[in-house]
mmCIF file of N, CA, C and O in Angstrom:
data_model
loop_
_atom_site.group_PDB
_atom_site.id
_atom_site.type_symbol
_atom_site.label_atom_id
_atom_site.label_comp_id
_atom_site.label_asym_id
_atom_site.label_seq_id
_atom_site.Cartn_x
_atom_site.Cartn_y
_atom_site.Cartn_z
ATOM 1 N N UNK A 1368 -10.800 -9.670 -4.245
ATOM 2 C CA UNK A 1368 -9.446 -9.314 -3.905
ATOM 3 C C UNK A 1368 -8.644 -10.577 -3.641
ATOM 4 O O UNK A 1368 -9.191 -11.566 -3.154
ATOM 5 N N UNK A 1369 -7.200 -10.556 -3.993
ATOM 6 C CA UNK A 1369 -6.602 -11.312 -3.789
ATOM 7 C C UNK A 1369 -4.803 -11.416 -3.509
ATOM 8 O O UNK A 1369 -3.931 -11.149 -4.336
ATOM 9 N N UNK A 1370 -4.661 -11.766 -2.452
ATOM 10 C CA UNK A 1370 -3.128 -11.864 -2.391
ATOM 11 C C UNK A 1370 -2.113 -12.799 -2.942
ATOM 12 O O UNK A 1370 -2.247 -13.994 -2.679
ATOM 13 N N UNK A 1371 -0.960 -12.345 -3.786
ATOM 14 C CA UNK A 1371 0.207 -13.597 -4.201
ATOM 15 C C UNK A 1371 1.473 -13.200 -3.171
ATOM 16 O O UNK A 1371 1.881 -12.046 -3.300
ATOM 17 N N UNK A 1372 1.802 -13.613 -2.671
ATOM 18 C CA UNK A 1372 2.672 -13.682 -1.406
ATOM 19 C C UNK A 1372 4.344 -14.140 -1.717
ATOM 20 O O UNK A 1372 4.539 -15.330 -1.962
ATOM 21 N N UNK A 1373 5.176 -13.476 -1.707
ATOM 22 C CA UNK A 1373 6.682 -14.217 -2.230
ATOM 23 C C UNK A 1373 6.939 -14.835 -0.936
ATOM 24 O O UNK A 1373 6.391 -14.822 0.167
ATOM 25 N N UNK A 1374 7.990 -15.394 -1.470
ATOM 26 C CA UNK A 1374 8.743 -16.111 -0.053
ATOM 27 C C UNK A 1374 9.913 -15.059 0.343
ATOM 28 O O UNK A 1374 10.618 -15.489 1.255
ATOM 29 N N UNK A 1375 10.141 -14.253 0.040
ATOM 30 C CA UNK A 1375 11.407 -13.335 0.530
ATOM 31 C C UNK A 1375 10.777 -12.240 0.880
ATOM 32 O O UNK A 1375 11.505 -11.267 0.684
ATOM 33 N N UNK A 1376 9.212 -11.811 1.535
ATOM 34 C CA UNK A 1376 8.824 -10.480 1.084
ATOM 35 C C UNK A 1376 7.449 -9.757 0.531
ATOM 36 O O UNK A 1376 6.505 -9.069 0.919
ATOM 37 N N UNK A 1377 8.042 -10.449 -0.752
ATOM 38 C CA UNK A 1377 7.708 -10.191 -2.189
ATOM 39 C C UNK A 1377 5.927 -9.891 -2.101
ATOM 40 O O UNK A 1377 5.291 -10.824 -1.612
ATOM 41 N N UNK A 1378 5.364 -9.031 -2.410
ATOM 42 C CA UNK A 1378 3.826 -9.467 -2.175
ATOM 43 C C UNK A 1378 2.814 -8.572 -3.246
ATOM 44 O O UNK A 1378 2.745 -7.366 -3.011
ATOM 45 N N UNK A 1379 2.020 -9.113 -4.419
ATOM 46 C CA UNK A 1379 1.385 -8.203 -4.756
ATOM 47 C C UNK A 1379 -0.322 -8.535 -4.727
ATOM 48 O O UNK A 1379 -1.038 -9.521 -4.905
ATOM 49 N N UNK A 1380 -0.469 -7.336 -4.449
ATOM 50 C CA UNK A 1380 -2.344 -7.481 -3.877
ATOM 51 C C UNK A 1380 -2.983 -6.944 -5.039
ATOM 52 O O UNK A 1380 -2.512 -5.971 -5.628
ATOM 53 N N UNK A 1381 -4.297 -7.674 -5.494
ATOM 54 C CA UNK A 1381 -5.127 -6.818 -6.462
ATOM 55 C C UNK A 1381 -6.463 -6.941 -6.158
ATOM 56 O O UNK A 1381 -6.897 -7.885 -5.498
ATOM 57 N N UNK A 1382 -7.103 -6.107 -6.566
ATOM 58 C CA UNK A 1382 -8.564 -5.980 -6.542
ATOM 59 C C UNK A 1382 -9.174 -5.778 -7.854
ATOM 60 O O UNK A 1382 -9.329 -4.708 -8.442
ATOM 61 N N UNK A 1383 -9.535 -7.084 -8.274
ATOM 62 C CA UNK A 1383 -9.677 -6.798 -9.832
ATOM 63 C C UNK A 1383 -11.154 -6.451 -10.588
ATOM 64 O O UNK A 1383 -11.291 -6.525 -11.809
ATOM 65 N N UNK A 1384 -12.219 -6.067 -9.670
ATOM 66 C CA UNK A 1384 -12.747 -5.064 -9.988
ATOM 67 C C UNK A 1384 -12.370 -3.901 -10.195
ATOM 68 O O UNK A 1384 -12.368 -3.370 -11.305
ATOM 69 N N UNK A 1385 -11.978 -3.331 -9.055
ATOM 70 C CA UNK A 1385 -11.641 -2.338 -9.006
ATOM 71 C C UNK A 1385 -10.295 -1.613 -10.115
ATOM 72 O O UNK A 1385 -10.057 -0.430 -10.361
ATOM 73 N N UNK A 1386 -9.736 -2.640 -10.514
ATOM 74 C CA UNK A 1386 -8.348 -2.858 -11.287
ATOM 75 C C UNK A 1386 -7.527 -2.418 -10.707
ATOM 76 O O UNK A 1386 -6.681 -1.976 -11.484
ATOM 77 N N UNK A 1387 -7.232 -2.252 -9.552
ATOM 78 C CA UNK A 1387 -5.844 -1.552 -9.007
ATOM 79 C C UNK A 1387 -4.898 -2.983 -8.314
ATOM 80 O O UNK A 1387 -5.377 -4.022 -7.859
ATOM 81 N N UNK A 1388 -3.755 -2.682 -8.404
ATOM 82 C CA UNK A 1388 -2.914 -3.219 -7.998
ATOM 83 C C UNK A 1388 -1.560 -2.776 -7.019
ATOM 84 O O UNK A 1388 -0.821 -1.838 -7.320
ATOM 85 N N UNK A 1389 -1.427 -3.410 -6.111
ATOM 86 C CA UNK A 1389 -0.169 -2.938 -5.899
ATOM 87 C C UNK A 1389 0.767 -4.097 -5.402
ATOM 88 O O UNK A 1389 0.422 -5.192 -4.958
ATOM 89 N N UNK A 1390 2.647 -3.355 -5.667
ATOM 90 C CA UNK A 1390 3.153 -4.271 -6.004
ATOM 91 C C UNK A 1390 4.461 -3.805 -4.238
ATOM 92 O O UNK A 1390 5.147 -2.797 -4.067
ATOM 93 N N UNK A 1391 4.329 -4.748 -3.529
ATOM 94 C CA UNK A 1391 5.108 -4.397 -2.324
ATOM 95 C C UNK A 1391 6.684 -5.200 -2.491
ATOM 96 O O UNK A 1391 6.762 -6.423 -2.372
ATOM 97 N N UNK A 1392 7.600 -4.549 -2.708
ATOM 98 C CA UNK A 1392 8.879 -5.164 -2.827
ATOM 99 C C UNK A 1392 9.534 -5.546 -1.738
ATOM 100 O O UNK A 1392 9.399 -4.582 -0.984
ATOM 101 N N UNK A 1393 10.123 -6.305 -1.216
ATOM 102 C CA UNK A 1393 10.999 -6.298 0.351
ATOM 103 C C UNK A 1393 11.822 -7.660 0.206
ATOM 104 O O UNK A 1393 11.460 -8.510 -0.607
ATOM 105 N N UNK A 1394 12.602 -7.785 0.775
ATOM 106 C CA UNK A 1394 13.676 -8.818 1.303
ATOM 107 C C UNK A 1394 13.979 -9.052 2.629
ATOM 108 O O UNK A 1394 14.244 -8.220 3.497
ATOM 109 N N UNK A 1395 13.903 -10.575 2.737
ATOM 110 C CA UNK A 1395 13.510 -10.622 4.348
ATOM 111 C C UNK A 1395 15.061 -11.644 4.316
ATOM 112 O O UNK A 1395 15.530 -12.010 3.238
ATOM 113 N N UNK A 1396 15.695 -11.992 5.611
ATOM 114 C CA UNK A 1396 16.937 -12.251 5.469
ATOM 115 C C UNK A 1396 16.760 -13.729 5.639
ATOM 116 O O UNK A 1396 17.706 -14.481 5.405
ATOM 117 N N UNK A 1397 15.473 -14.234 6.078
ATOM 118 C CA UNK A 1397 14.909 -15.750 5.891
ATOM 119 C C UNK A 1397 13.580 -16.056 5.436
ATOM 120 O O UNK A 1397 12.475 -15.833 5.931
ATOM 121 N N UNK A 1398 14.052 -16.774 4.082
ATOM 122 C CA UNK A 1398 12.795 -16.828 3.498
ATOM 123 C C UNK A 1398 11.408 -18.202 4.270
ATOM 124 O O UNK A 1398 11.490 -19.162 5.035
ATOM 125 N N UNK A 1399 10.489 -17.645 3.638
ATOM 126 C CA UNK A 1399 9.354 -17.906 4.224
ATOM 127 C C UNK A 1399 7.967 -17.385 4.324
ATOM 128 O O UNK A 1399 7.921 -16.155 4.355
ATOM 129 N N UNK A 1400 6.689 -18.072 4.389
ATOM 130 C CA UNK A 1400 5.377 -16.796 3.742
ATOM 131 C C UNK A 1400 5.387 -16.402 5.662
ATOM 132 O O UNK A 1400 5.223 -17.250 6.540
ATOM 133 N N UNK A 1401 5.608 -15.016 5.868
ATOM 134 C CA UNK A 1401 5.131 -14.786 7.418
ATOM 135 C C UNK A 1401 3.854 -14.045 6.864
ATOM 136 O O UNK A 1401 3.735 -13.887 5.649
ATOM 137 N N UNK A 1402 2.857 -13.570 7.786
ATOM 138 C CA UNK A 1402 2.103 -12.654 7.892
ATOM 139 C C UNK A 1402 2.326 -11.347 7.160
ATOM 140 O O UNK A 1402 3.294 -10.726 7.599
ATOM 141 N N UNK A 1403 1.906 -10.970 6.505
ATOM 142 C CA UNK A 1403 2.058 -9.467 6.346
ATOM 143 C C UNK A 1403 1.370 -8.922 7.266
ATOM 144 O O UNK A 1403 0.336 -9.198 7.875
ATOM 145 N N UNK A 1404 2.857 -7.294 7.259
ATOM 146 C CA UNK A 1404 2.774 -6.615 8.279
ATOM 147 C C UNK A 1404 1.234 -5.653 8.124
ATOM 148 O O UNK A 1404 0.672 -5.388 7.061
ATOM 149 N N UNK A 1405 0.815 -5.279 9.426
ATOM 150 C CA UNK A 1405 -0.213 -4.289 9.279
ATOM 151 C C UNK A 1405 -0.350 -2.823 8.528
ATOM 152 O O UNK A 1405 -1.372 -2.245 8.159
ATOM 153 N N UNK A 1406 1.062 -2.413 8.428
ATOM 154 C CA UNK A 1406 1.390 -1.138 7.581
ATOM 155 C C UNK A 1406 0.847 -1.408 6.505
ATOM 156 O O UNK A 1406 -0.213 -0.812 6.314
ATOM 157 N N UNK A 1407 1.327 -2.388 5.381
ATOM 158 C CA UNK A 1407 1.096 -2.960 4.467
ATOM 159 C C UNK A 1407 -0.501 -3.301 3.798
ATOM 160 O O UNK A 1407 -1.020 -3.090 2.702
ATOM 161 N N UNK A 1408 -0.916 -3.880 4.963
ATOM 162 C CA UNK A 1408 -2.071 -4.310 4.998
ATOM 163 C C UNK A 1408 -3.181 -2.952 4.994
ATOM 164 O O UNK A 1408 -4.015 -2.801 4.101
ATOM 165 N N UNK A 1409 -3.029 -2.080 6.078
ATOM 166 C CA UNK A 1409 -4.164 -0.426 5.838
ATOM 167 C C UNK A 1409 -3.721 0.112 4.785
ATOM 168 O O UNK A 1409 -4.519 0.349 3.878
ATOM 169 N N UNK A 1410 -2.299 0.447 4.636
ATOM 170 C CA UNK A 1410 -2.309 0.808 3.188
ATOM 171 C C UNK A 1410 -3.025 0.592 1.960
ATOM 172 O O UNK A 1410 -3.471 1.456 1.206
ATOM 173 N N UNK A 1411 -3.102 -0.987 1.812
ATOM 174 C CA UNK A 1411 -4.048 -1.443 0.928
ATOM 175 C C UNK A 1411 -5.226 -1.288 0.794
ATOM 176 O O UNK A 1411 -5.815 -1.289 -0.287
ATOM 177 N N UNK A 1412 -5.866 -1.091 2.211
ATOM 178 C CA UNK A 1412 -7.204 -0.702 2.438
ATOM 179 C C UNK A 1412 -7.762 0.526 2.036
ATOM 180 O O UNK A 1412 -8.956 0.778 1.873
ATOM 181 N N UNK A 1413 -6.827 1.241 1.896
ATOM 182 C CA UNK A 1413 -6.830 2.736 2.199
ATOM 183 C C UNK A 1413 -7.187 3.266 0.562
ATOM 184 O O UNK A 1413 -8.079 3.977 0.099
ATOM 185 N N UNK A 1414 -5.945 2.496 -0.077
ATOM 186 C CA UNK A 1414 -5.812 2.939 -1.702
ATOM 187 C C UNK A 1414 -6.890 2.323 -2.448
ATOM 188 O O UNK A 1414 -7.208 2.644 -3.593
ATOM 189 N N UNK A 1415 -7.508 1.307 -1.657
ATOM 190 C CA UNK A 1415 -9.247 0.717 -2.493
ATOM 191 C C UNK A 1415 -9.922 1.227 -1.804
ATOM 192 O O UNK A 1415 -11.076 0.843 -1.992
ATOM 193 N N UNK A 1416 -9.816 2.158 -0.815
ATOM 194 C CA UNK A 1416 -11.400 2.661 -0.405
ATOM 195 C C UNK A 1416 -11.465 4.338 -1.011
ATOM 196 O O UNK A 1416 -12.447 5.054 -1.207
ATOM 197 N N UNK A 1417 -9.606 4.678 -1.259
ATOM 198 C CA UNK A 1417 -9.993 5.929 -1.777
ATOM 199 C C UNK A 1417 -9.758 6.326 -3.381
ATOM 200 O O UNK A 1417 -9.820 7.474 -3.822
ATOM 201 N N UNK A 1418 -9.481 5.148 -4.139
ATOM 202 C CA UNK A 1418 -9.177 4.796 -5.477
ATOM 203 C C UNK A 1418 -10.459 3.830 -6.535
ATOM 204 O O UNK A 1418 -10.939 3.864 -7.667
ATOM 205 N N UNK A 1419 -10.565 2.956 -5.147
ATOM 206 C CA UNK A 1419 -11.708 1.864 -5.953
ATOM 207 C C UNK A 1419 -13.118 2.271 -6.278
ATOM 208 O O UNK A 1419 -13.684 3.316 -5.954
ATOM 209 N N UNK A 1420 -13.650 1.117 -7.073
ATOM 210 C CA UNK A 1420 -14.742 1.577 -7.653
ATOM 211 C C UNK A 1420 -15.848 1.181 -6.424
ATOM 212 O O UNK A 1420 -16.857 1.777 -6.049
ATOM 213 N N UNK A 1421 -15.284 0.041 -6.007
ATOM 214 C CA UNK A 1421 -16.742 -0.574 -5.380
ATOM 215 C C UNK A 1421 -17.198 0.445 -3.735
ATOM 216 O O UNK A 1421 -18.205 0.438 -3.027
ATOM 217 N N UNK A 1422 -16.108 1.088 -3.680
ATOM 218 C CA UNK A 1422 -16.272 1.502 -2.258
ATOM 219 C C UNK A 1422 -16.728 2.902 -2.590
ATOM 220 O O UNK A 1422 -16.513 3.817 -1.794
ATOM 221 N N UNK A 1423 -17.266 3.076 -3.579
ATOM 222 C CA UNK A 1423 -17.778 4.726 -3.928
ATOM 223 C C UNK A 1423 -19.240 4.641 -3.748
ATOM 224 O O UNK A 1423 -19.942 5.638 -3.916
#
């Protein structure tokens, strides 16, 4: 798995076993890499443990 991180936001995560991707859009009013938020973050968890291959 791996994260590409925008500077405004921008963030898309993949798990390329699994092949899924997702693509998180946002605009932040000062750019900069902060943390992604935790919403963001279980979400992701959530859609590879109930989508992915490896977690079956």
């Amino acid at each position: 798995m791996f994260v590409l991180l925008g500077t405004n936001g921008q963030d898309l995560l993949v798990d390329a076993e699994s092949k899924l991707v997702m693509v998180h859009t946002a605009v932040r009013k000062l750019a900069g890499f902060n943390p992604k938020s935790p919403e963001v973050i279980a979400l992701w968890y959530a859609v590879v443990a109930q989508f992915g291959h490896r977690y079956r």
